[in-house]
Amino acid sequence: KTIAVVGCPFSGGQSKLGVDKGPIHLVEAGLITRLEELGWKVIFDGHHQFEEISTASDPPIGKLKNPRLVSSVCESVADVVGTHVRNGQLPVTLGGDHSLAMGTISGTLSSYPDACVIWIDAHADINTAETTSSGNIHGMPVSFLLGLGEKIPEYAWVKPLLRPERLVYIGLRDLDAGERRILRENNIKAFSMHEVDKYGIGRVMDMALDHVNPNRDLPIHLSFDVDALDPSVAPSTGTPVRGGLTFREGHYICEVIHETGLLVALDLMEVNPSLADPESVRQTVAVGCSLVCSALGETLL
Ligand code: DIR
Ligand code: MN
Ligand code: MN
Ligand code: MN
């Protein structure tokens, strides 16, 4: 089986510079060799080049910032990821900010309409054009995939193919009021850090998979925001929130997903090597690489 690494140096879904350097650091840390050592054939044809749309020609639509740029980048990511999936390859998308998942998940669902999405994050990223207070689209990709909120013509290419019952969150601890309401109204299953504390990550993973994948027969798209991890584990990210997943909890999630044998696409997002000191950056990049390796078969024994 072949992995296609899709490097996405993109930061337009939020306002901090540097997250576009995430994929370069992850690859330079040796990710591709490590995946090859796990027995995969890996294709990587350089980091993605995106159409440039200047801020001047991309004024806000309502509150949404850089709306045309984010749309055009995500549409091209959807095409790239979709093509890899159609060719039987497993796309590993390296972000870049989490708005990119609008593209990656659209790409996965274009070939696997019954795929489930496991979203690991401190945040739910489910704001709509109406509920967002930041206007940052990295806080919104899930609402587009579900088809929630007012329709924006610039995003007409995003097909609302994700059903709420095929989505589960783990690691949440920083939700906006509107996001809480959306989760409740759409009956979306979420395991916040409270449930991780209460049940332990082992039972949370069992319950999460029982919910989205009861017969363990549906393809899985894993979208991992590195800020799901505690800031002591992954400090170099744009919106760190204390009280997150431990190093082992993060890896355990990835190991269990690999054990299902159902993973068809993986995102590793929001590594920002411009934030924090060099040792924190090294640590965050190393954790990002090892999460990806765990999801792709690296084991402890
Ligand atoms: C916040 C923060 N909910 C927003 N979201 C972040 O801007 O919509 N997502 N940081 O990763
Ligand atoms: Mn996040
Ligand atoms: Mn996120
Ligand atoms: Mn974030």
mmCIF file of C-alpha atoms and ligand atoms in Angstrom:
data_model
loop_
_atom_site.group_PDB
_atom_site.id
_atom_site.type_symbol
_atom_site.label_atom_id
_atom_site.label_comp_id
_atom_site.label_asym_id
_atom_site.label_seq_id
_atom_site.Cartn_x
_atom_site.Cartn_y
_atom_site.Cartn_z
ATOM 1 C CA LYS A 1 0.000 0.000 0.000
ATOM 2 C CA THR A 2 1.142 3.488 -0.862
ATOM 3 C CA ILE A 3 1.053 6.688 1.168
ATOM 4 C CA ALA A 4 0.826 10.036 -0.602
ATOM 5 C CA VAL A 5 2.203 12.829 1.567
ATOM 6 C CA VAL A 6 0.407 16.103 0.753
ATOM 7 C CA GLY A 7 2.347 19.039 2.226
ATOM 8 C CA CYS A 8 0.057 22.075 2.559
ATOM 9 C CA PRO A 9 1.965 25.220 3.524
ATOM 10 C CA PHE A 10 -1.133 27.287 4.190
ATOM 11 C CA SER A 11 -2.054 29.736 6.966
ATOM 12 C CA GLY A 12 -5.001 31.707 5.532
ATOM 13 C CA GLY A 13 -7.616 30.119 7.781
ATOM 14 C CA GLN A 14 -6.265 31.936 10.823
ATOM 15 C CA SER A 15 -4.175 34.987 11.575
ATOM 16 C CA LYS A 16 -0.821 33.767 12.944
ATOM 17 C CA LEU A 17 2.081 33.575 10.528
ATOM 18 C CA GLY A 18 4.222 30.452 10.517
ATOM 19 C CA VAL A 19 1.720 27.600 10.467
ATOM 20 C CA ASP A 20 2.441 27.405 6.737
ATOM 21 C CA LYS A 21 5.962 26.250 7.694
ATOM 22 C CA GLY A 22 4.581 23.231 9.588
ATOM 23 C CA PRO A 23 4.712 20.732 6.707
ATOM 24 C CA ILE A 24 8.260 21.725 5.760
ATOM 25 C CA HIS A 25 9.478 21.074 9.302
ATOM 26 C CA LEU A 26 7.627 17.754 9.525
ATOM 27 C CA VAL A 27 9.198 16.501 6.299
ATOM 28 C CA GLU A 28 12.657 17.813 7.211
ATOM 29 C CA ALA A 29 12.413 15.971 10.536
ATOM 30 C CA GLY A 30 12.519 12.739 8.532
ATOM 31 C CA LEU A 31 8.846 11.774 8.410
ATOM 32 C CA ILE A 32 9.065 10.232 4.945
ATOM 33 C CA THR A 33 11.999 7.950 5.780
ATOM 34 C CA ARG A 34 10.260 6.844 8.953
ATOM 35 C CA LEU A 35 7.135 5.907 6.997
ATOM 36 C CA GLU A 36 9.284 3.976 4.516
ATOM 37 C CA GLU A 37 10.917 2.148 7.422
ATOM 38 C CA LEU A 38 7.430 1.043 8.453
ATOM 39 C CA GLY A 39 7.190 -0.726 5.084
ATOM 40 C CA TRP A 40 5.135 1.802 3.144
ATOM 41 C CA LYS A 41 5.850 3.010 -0.346
ATOM 42 C CA VAL A 42 5.738 6.806 0.022
ATOM 43 C CA ILE A 43 5.181 9.327 -2.719
ATOM 44 C CA PHE A 44 5.909 12.983 -2.017
ATOM 45 C CA ASP A 45 6.239 15.372 -4.915
ATOM 46 C CA GLY A 46 7.124 18.497 -2.940
ATOM 47 C CA HIS A 47 4.914 20.829 -0.985
ATOM 48 C CA HIS A 48 1.761 22.030 -2.644
ATOM 49 C CA GLN A 49 1.810 25.377 -4.442
ATOM 50 C CA PHE A 50 -1.422 27.300 -4.121
ATOM 51 C CA GLU A 51 -3.000 29.991 -6.234
ATOM 52 C CA GLU A 52 -2.267 33.314 -4.570
ATOM 53 C CA ILE A 53 -5.129 35.668 -3.831
ATOM 54 C CA SER A 54 -4.053 38.921 -2.201
ATOM 55 C CA THR A 55 -5.856 40.271 0.856
ATOM 56 C CA ALA A 56 -6.696 43.356 -1.193
ATOM 57 C CA SER A 57 -8.706 41.301 -3.668
ATOM 58 C CA ASP A 58 -10.201 39.105 -0.928
ATOM 59 C CA PRO A 59 -12.245 41.300 1.432
ATOM 60 C CA PRO A 60 -14.286 39.582 4.166
ATOM 61 C CA ILE A 61 -17.587 37.948 3.263
ATOM 62 C CA GLY A 62 -19.668 38.707 6.340
ATOM 63 C CA LYS A 63 -17.199 37.932 9.117
ATOM 64 C CA LEU A 64 -15.164 35.368 7.152
ATOM 65 C CA LYS A 65 -11.525 36.335 6.663
ATOM 66 C CA ASN A 66 -9.653 35.467 3.447
ATOM 67 C CA PRO A 67 -12.771 33.669 2.229
ATOM 68 C CA ARG A 68 -11.863 33.318 -1.462
ATOM 69 C CA LEU A 69 -8.293 32.276 -0.714
ATOM 70 C CA VAL A 70 -9.357 29.589 1.766
ATOM 71 C CA SER A 71 -12.019 28.344 -0.634
ATOM 72 C CA SER A 72 -9.669 28.094 -3.588
ATOM 73 C CA VAL A 73 -6.915 26.377 -1.567
ATOM 74 C CA CYS A 74 -9.341 23.879 -0.038
ATOM 75 C CA GLU A 75 -10.923 23.130 -3.402
ATOM 76 C CA SER A 76 -7.518 22.293 -4.839
ATOM 77 C CA VAL A 77 -6.654 20.174 -1.765
ATOM 78 C CA ALA A 78 -9.954 18.318 -2.212
ATOM 79 C CA ASP A 79 -8.945 17.561 -5.772
ATOM 80 C CA VAL A 80 -5.432 16.358 -4.829
ATOM 81 C CA VAL A 81 -6.606 14.229 -1.887
ATOM 82 C CA GLY A 82 -9.563 12.899 -3.902
ATOM 83 C CA THR A 83 -7.252 11.842 -6.723
ATOM 84 C CA HIS A 84 -4.914 9.996 -4.333
ATOM 85 C CA VAL A 85 -7.838 8.203 -2.698
ATOM 86 C CA ARG A 86 -9.246 7.232 -6.113
ATOM 87 C CA ASN A 87 -5.833 5.816 -7.047
ATOM 88 C CA GLY A 88 -5.881 3.608 -3.963
ATOM 89 C CA GLN A 89 -3.287 5.684 -2.116
ATOM 90 C CA LEU A 90 -3.593 6.826 1.496
ATOM 91 C CA PRO A 91 -3.220 10.620 1.634
ATOM 92 C CA VAL A 92 -1.388 12.055 4.654
ATOM 93 C CA THR A 93 -2.018 15.792 4.615
ATOM 94 C CA LEU A 94 0.386 17.960 6.603
ATOM 95 C CA GLY A 95 -0.882 21.423 7.566
ATOM 96 C CA GLY A 96 -1.058 24.193 7.642
ATOM 97 C CA ASP A 97 -4.144 25.367 9.467
ATOM 98 C CA HIS A 98 -7.205 23.213 10.013
ATOM 99 C CA SER A 99 -9.385 24.983 7.417
ATOM 100 C CA LEU A 100 -7.577 22.604 5.034
ATOM 101 C CA ALA A 101 -9.689 19.728 6.373
ATOM 102 C CA MET A 102 -12.606 21.155 4.419
ATOM 103 C CA GLY A 103 -10.566 20.070 1.402
ATOM 104 C CA THR A 104 -9.122 16.805 2.686
ATOM 105 C CA ILE A 105 -12.444 15.457 3.976
ATOM 106 C CA SER A 106 -14.243 16.554 0.794
ATOM 107 C CA GLY A 107 -11.616 14.581 -1.118
ATOM 108 C CA THR A 108 -12.105 11.482 1.033
ATOM 109 C CA LEU A 109 -15.908 11.638 0.876
ATOM 110 C CA SER A 110 -15.844 11.985 -2.923
ATOM 111 C CA SER A 111 -14.621 8.375 -3.111
ATOM 112 C CA TYR A 112 -15.892 7.037 0.215
ATOM 113 C CA PRO A 113 -19.277 8.681 0.865
ATOM 114 C CA ASP A 114 -19.799 6.385 3.860
ATOM 115 C CA ALA A 115 -16.486 7.313 5.537
ATOM 116 C CA CYS A 116 -16.578 8.418 9.154
ATOM 117 C CA VAL A 117 -14.536 11.322 10.504
ATOM 118 C CA ILE A 118 -12.661 11.188 13.802
ATOM 119 C CA TRP A 119 -11.725 14.764 14.738
ATOM 120 C CA ILE A 120 -9.092 15.162 17.452
ATOM 121 C CA ASP A 121 -8.901 18.771 18.657
ATOM 122 C CA ALA A 122 -9.175 21.131 21.608
ATOM 123 C CA HIS A 123 -11.741 22.949 19.429
ATOM 124 C CA ALA A 124 -14.802 21.755 17.516
ATOM 125 C CA ASP A 125 -14.068 23.883 14.412
ATOM 126 C CA ILE A 126 -17.823 23.879 13.732
ATOM 127 C CA ASN A 127 -18.661 27.596 13.750
ATOM 128 C CA THR A 128 -20.851 28.852 10.926
ATOM 129 C CA ALA A 129 -20.749 32.226 9.188
ATOM 130 C CA GLU A 130 -23.374 33.284 11.741
ATOM 131 C CA THR A 131 -21.767 31.939 14.941
ATOM 132 C CA THR A 132 -18.082 32.724 14.354
ATOM 133 C CA SER A 133 -16.733 35.565 16.417
ATOM 134 C CA SER A 134 -13.133 35.377 15.140
ATOM 135 C CA GLY A 135 -13.977 35.089 11.427
ATOM 136 C CA ASN A 136 -11.092 32.585 11.188
ATOM 137 C CA ILE A 137 -12.137 29.809 8.852
ATOM 138 C CA HIS A 138 -9.965 27.200 10.653
ATOM 139 C CA GLY A 139 -12.678 27.390 13.325
ATOM 140 C CA MET A 140 -15.368 26.498 10.733
ATOM 141 C CA PRO A 141 -14.506 23.613 8.354
ATOM 142 C CA VAL A 142 -16.826 21.053 9.967
ATOM 143 C CA SER A 143 -19.919 23.238 9.512
ATOM 144 C CA PHE A 144 -19.217 23.469 5.780
ATOM 145 C CA LEU A 145 -18.789 19.700 5.483
ATOM 146 C CA LEU A 146 -22.114 19.166 7.294
ATOM 147 C CA GLY A 147 -23.888 21.836 5.255
ATOM 148 C CA LEU A 148 -24.797 23.966 8.293
ATOM 149 C CA GLY A 149 -25.290 27.711 8.229
ATOM 150 C CA GLU A 150 -26.087 30.106 5.450
ATOM 151 C CA LYS A 151 -24.887 29.112 1.982
ATOM 152 C CA ILE A 152 -21.973 31.150 0.657
ATOM 153 C CA PRO A 153 -21.682 31.108 -3.155
ATOM 154 C CA GLU A 154 -17.860 31.049 -2.993
ATOM 155 C CA TYR A 155 -18.113 27.699 -1.161
ATOM 156 C CA ALA A 156 -20.690 26.094 -3.456
ATOM 157 C CA TRP A 157 -18.087 23.434 -4.406
ATOM 158 C CA VAL A 158 -18.167 21.972 -0.841
ATOM 159 C CA LYS A 159 -20.699 19.137 -0.978
ATOM 160 C CA PRO A 160 -22.411 18.578 2.386
ATOM 161 C CA LEU A 161 -21.598 14.862 2.296
ATOM 162 C CA LEU A 162 -20.755 14.399 5.980
ATOM 163 C CA ARG A 163 -23.628 13.163 8.122
ATOM 164 C CA PRO A 164 -23.635 14.195 11.799
ATOM 165 C CA GLU A 165 -23.767 10.559 12.966
ATOM 166 C CA ARG A 166 -20.574 9.763 11.040
ATOM 167 C CA LEU A 167 -18.573 12.386 12.998
ATOM 168 C CA VAL A 168 -17.021 12.072 16.455
ATOM 169 C CA TYR A 169 -14.789 14.425 18.435
ATOM 170 C CA ILE A 170 -12.145 13.626 21.046
ATOM 171 C CA GLY A 171 -10.193 16.118 23.166
ATOM 172 C CA LEU A 172 -12.541 19.124 23.149
ATOM 173 C CA ARG A 173 -12.108 21.784 25.836
ATOM 174 C CA ASP A 174 -12.557 25.194 24.200
ATOM 175 C CA LEU A 175 -15.945 25.633 22.552
ATOM 176 C CA ASP A 176 -17.810 28.787 21.599
ATOM 177 C CA ALA A 177 -21.430 29.090 22.783
ATOM 178 C CA GLY A 178 -22.733 28.721 19.239
ATOM 179 C CA GLU A 179 -20.658 25.582 18.740
ATOM 180 C CA ARG A 180 -22.143 23.979 21.867
ATOM 181 C CA ARG A 181 -25.604 24.641 20.476
ATOM 182 C CA ILE A 182 -24.693 23.177 17.065
ATOM 183 C CA LEU A 183 -23.301 19.998 18.661
ATOM 184 C CA ARG A 184 -26.440 19.605 20.760
ATOM 185 C CA GLU A 185 -28.942 20.380 17.983
ATOM 186 C CA ASN A 186 -27.284 17.984 15.560
ATOM 187 C CA ASN A 187 -26.723 15.226 18.108
ATOM 188 C CA ILE A 188 -23.006 15.131 17.362
ATOM 189 C CA LYS A 189 -21.036 12.762 19.578
ATOM 190 C CA ALA A 190 -18.149 14.405 21.411
ATOM 191 C CA PHE A 191 -15.725 13.133 24.035
ATOM 192 C CA SER A 192 -14.319 16.203 25.736
ATOM 193 C CA MET A 193 -11.371 16.081 28.123
ATOM 194 C CA HIS A 194 -13.971 15.510 30.851
ATOM 195 C CA GLU A 195 -14.881 12.143 29.307
ATOM 196 C CA VAL A 196 -11.197 11.313 28.747
ATOM 197 C CA ASP A 197 -10.633 11.910 32.488
ATOM 198 C CA LYS A 198 -13.738 9.986 33.487
ATOM 199 C CA TYR A 199 -13.416 6.858 31.326
ATOM 200 C CA GLY A 200 -9.781 6.866 30.263
ATOM 201 C CA ILE A 201 -8.679 6.995 26.647
ATOM 202 C CA GLY A 202 -9.120 3.223 26.172
ATOM 203 C CA ARG A 203 -12.862 3.276 26.791
ATOM 204 C CA VAL A 204 -13.262 6.595 24.987
ATOM 205 C CA MET A 205 -11.782 5.081 21.815
ATOM 206 C CA ASP A 206 -14.066 2.022 22.098
ATOM 207 C CA MET A 207 -17.113 4.268 22.566
ATOM 208 C CA ALA A 208 -16.081 6.659 19.787
ATOM 209 C CA LEU A 209 -15.662 3.803 17.294
ATOM 210 C CA ASP A 210 -18.877 2.113 18.481
ATOM 211 C CA HIS A 211 -20.672 5.362 17.670
ATOM 212 C CA VAL A 212 -19.319 6.177 14.201
ATOM 213 C CA ASN A 213 -18.294 2.714 13.097
ATOM 214 C CA PRO A 214 -20.410 0.155 14.995
ATOM 215 C CA ASN A 215 -19.612 -2.784 12.696
ATOM 216 C CA ARG A 216 -15.995 -1.714 12.162
ATOM 217 C CA ASP A 217 -16.516 -1.770 8.407
ATOM 218 C CA LEU A 218 -16.556 1.913 7.382
ATOM 219 C CA PRO A 219 -13.518 3.802 6.062
ATOM 220 C CA ILE A 220 -11.996 6.229 8.591
ATOM 221 C CA HIS A 221 -10.683 9.757 7.987
ATOM 222 C CA LEU A 222 -8.619 10.868 11.001
ATOM 223 C CA SER A 223 -8.170 14.639 11.321
ATOM 224 C CA PHE A 224 -5.705 15.437 14.101
ATOM 225 C CA ASP A 225 -5.169 19.027 15.282
ATOM 226 C CA VAL A 226 -1.939 19.015 17.274
ATOM 227 C CA ASP A 227 -3.527 21.468 19.747
ATOM 228 C CA ALA A 228 -5.591 18.533 21.056
ATOM 229 C CA LEU A 229 -2.414 17.623 22.915
ATOM 230 C CA ASP A 230 -1.571 19.447 26.104
ATOM 231 C CA PRO A 231 0.587 22.549 25.502
ATOM 232 C CA SER A 232 3.313 20.907 27.611
ATOM 233 C CA VAL A 233 3.459 18.189 24.904
ATOM 234 C CA ALA A 234 2.835 20.305 21.778
ATOM 235 C CA PRO A 235 3.586 23.943 22.596
ATOM 236 C CA SER A 236 4.171 25.264 19.062
ATOM 237 C CA THR A 237 0.622 25.773 17.856
ATOM 238 C CA GLY A 238 -1.524 28.832 17.277
ATOM 239 C CA THR A 239 -4.272 28.332 19.855
ATOM 240 C CA PRO A 240 -2.928 26.207 22.731
ATOM 241 C CA VAL A 241 -5.413 25.321 25.487
ATOM 242 C CA ARG A 242 -4.303 23.851 28.791
ATOM 243 C CA GLY A 243 -5.685 20.557 30.065
ATOM 244 C CA GLY A 244 -5.125 18.547 26.881
ATOM 245 C CA LEU A 245 -4.266 15.007 25.859
ATOM 246 C CA THR A 246 -1.040 13.514 27.170
ATOM 247 C CA PHE A 247 1.681 12.255 24.828
ATOM 248 C CA ARG A 248 0.476 8.678 25.312
ATOM 249 C CA GLU A 249 -3.238 9.490 24.953
ATOM 250 C CA GLY A 250 -2.529 11.140 21.589
ATOM 251 C CA HIS A 251 -0.484 8.186 20.411
ATOM 252 C CA TYR A 252 -2.985 5.660 21.763
ATOM 253 C CA ILE A 253 -5.713 7.239 19.591
ATOM 254 C CA CYS A 254 -3.503 6.849 16.525
ATOM 255 C CA GLU A 255 -2.498 3.275 17.418
ATOM 256 C CA VAL A 256 -6.133 2.204 17.813
ATOM 257 C CA ILE A 257 -7.071 3.768 14.482
ATOM 258 C CA HIS A 258 -4.263 1.828 12.831
ATOM 259 C CA GLU A 259 -5.404 -1.400 14.485
ATOM 260 C CA THR A 260 -8.864 -1.026 12.875
ATOM 261 C CA GLY A 261 -7.243 -1.408 9.448
ATOM 262 C CA LEU A 262 -9.852 1.089 8.183
ATOM 263 C CA LEU A 263 -7.800 4.302 7.901
ATOM 264 C CA VAL A 264 -8.114 5.822 4.415
ATOM 265 C CA ALA A 265 -6.876 9.383 5.033
ATOM 266 C CA LEU A 266 -5.018 11.288 7.729
ATOM 267 C CA ASP A 267 -4.519 14.989 8.509
ATOM 268 C CA LEU A 268 -1.919 16.385 10.911
ATOM 269 C CA MET A 269 -2.651 20.080 11.354
ATOM 270 C CA GLU A 270 -1.719 23.302 13.147
ATOM 271 C CA VAL A 271 1.996 22.718 13.843
ATOM 272 C CA ASN A 272 3.408 26.270 13.886
ATOM 273 C CA PRO A 273 7.226 26.288 14.049
ATOM 274 C CA SER A 274 7.290 30.089 14.404
ATOM 275 C CA LEU A 275 5.701 29.983 17.842
ATOM 276 C CA ALA A 276 7.717 29.262 20.991
ATOM 277 C CA ASP A 277 11.425 28.585 21.525
ATOM 278 C CA PRO A 278 13.549 26.234 19.383
ATOM 279 C CA GLU A 279 13.339 23.331 21.829
ATOM 280 C CA SER A 280 9.517 23.615 21.958
ATOM 281 C CA VAL A 281 9.426 23.668 18.162
ATOM 282 C CA ARG A 282 11.627 20.573 17.955
ATOM 283 C CA GLN A 283 9.413 18.814 20.484
ATOM 284 C CA THR A 284 6.170 19.726 18.679
ATOM 285 C CA VAL A 285 7.484 18.668 15.264
ATOM 286 C CA ALA A 286 8.760 15.383 16.742
ATOM 287 C CA VAL A 287 5.390 14.669 18.349
ATOM 288 C CA GLY A 288 3.618 15.450 15.066
ATOM 289 C CA CYS A 289 5.846 12.991 13.201
ATOM 290 C CA SER A 290 5.363 10.265 15.753
ATOM 291 C CA LEU A 291 1.564 10.653 15.804
ATOM 292 C CA VAL A 292 1.545 10.140 12.039
ATOM 293 C CA CYS A 293 3.818 7.106 12.378
ATOM 294 C CA SER A 294 1.585 5.580 15.071
ATOM 295 C CA ALA A 295 -1.491 5.987 12.865
ATOM 296 C CA LEU A 296 0.420 4.225 10.105
ATOM 297 C CA GLY A 297 1.565 1.220 12.040
ATOM 298 C CA GLU A 298 4.446 2.136 14.329
ATOM 299 C CA THR A 299 4.037 0.129 17.534
ATOM 300 C CA LEU A 300 5.802 0.065 20.875
ATOM 301 C CA LEU A 301 6.659 -3.622 20.741
HETATM 302 C C1 DIR B 1 -12.429 29.553 17.854
HETATM 303 C C2 DIR B 1 -11.030 28.964 17.940
HETATM 304 N N1 DIR B 1 -13.443 28.564 18.163
HETATM 305 C C3 DIR B 1 -12.707 30.151 16.484
HETATM 306 N N2 DIR B 1 -10.854 27.898 17.038
HETATM 307 C C4 DIR B 1 -9.662 27.283 16.827
HETATM 308 O O1 DIR B 1 -11.908 30.983 16.049
HETATM 309 O O2 DIR B 1 -13.691 29.801 15.855
HETATM 310 N N3 DIR B 1 -9.572 26.231 16.105
HETATM 311 N N4 DIR B 1 -8.555 27.728 17.358
HETATM 312 O O3 DIR B 1 -8.474 25.477 15.940
HETATM 313 MN MN MN B 2 -7.697 23.329 17.592
HETATM 314 MN MN MN B 3 -8.655 22.400 14.630
HETATM 315 MN MN MN B 4 -6.232 26.113 16.048
#
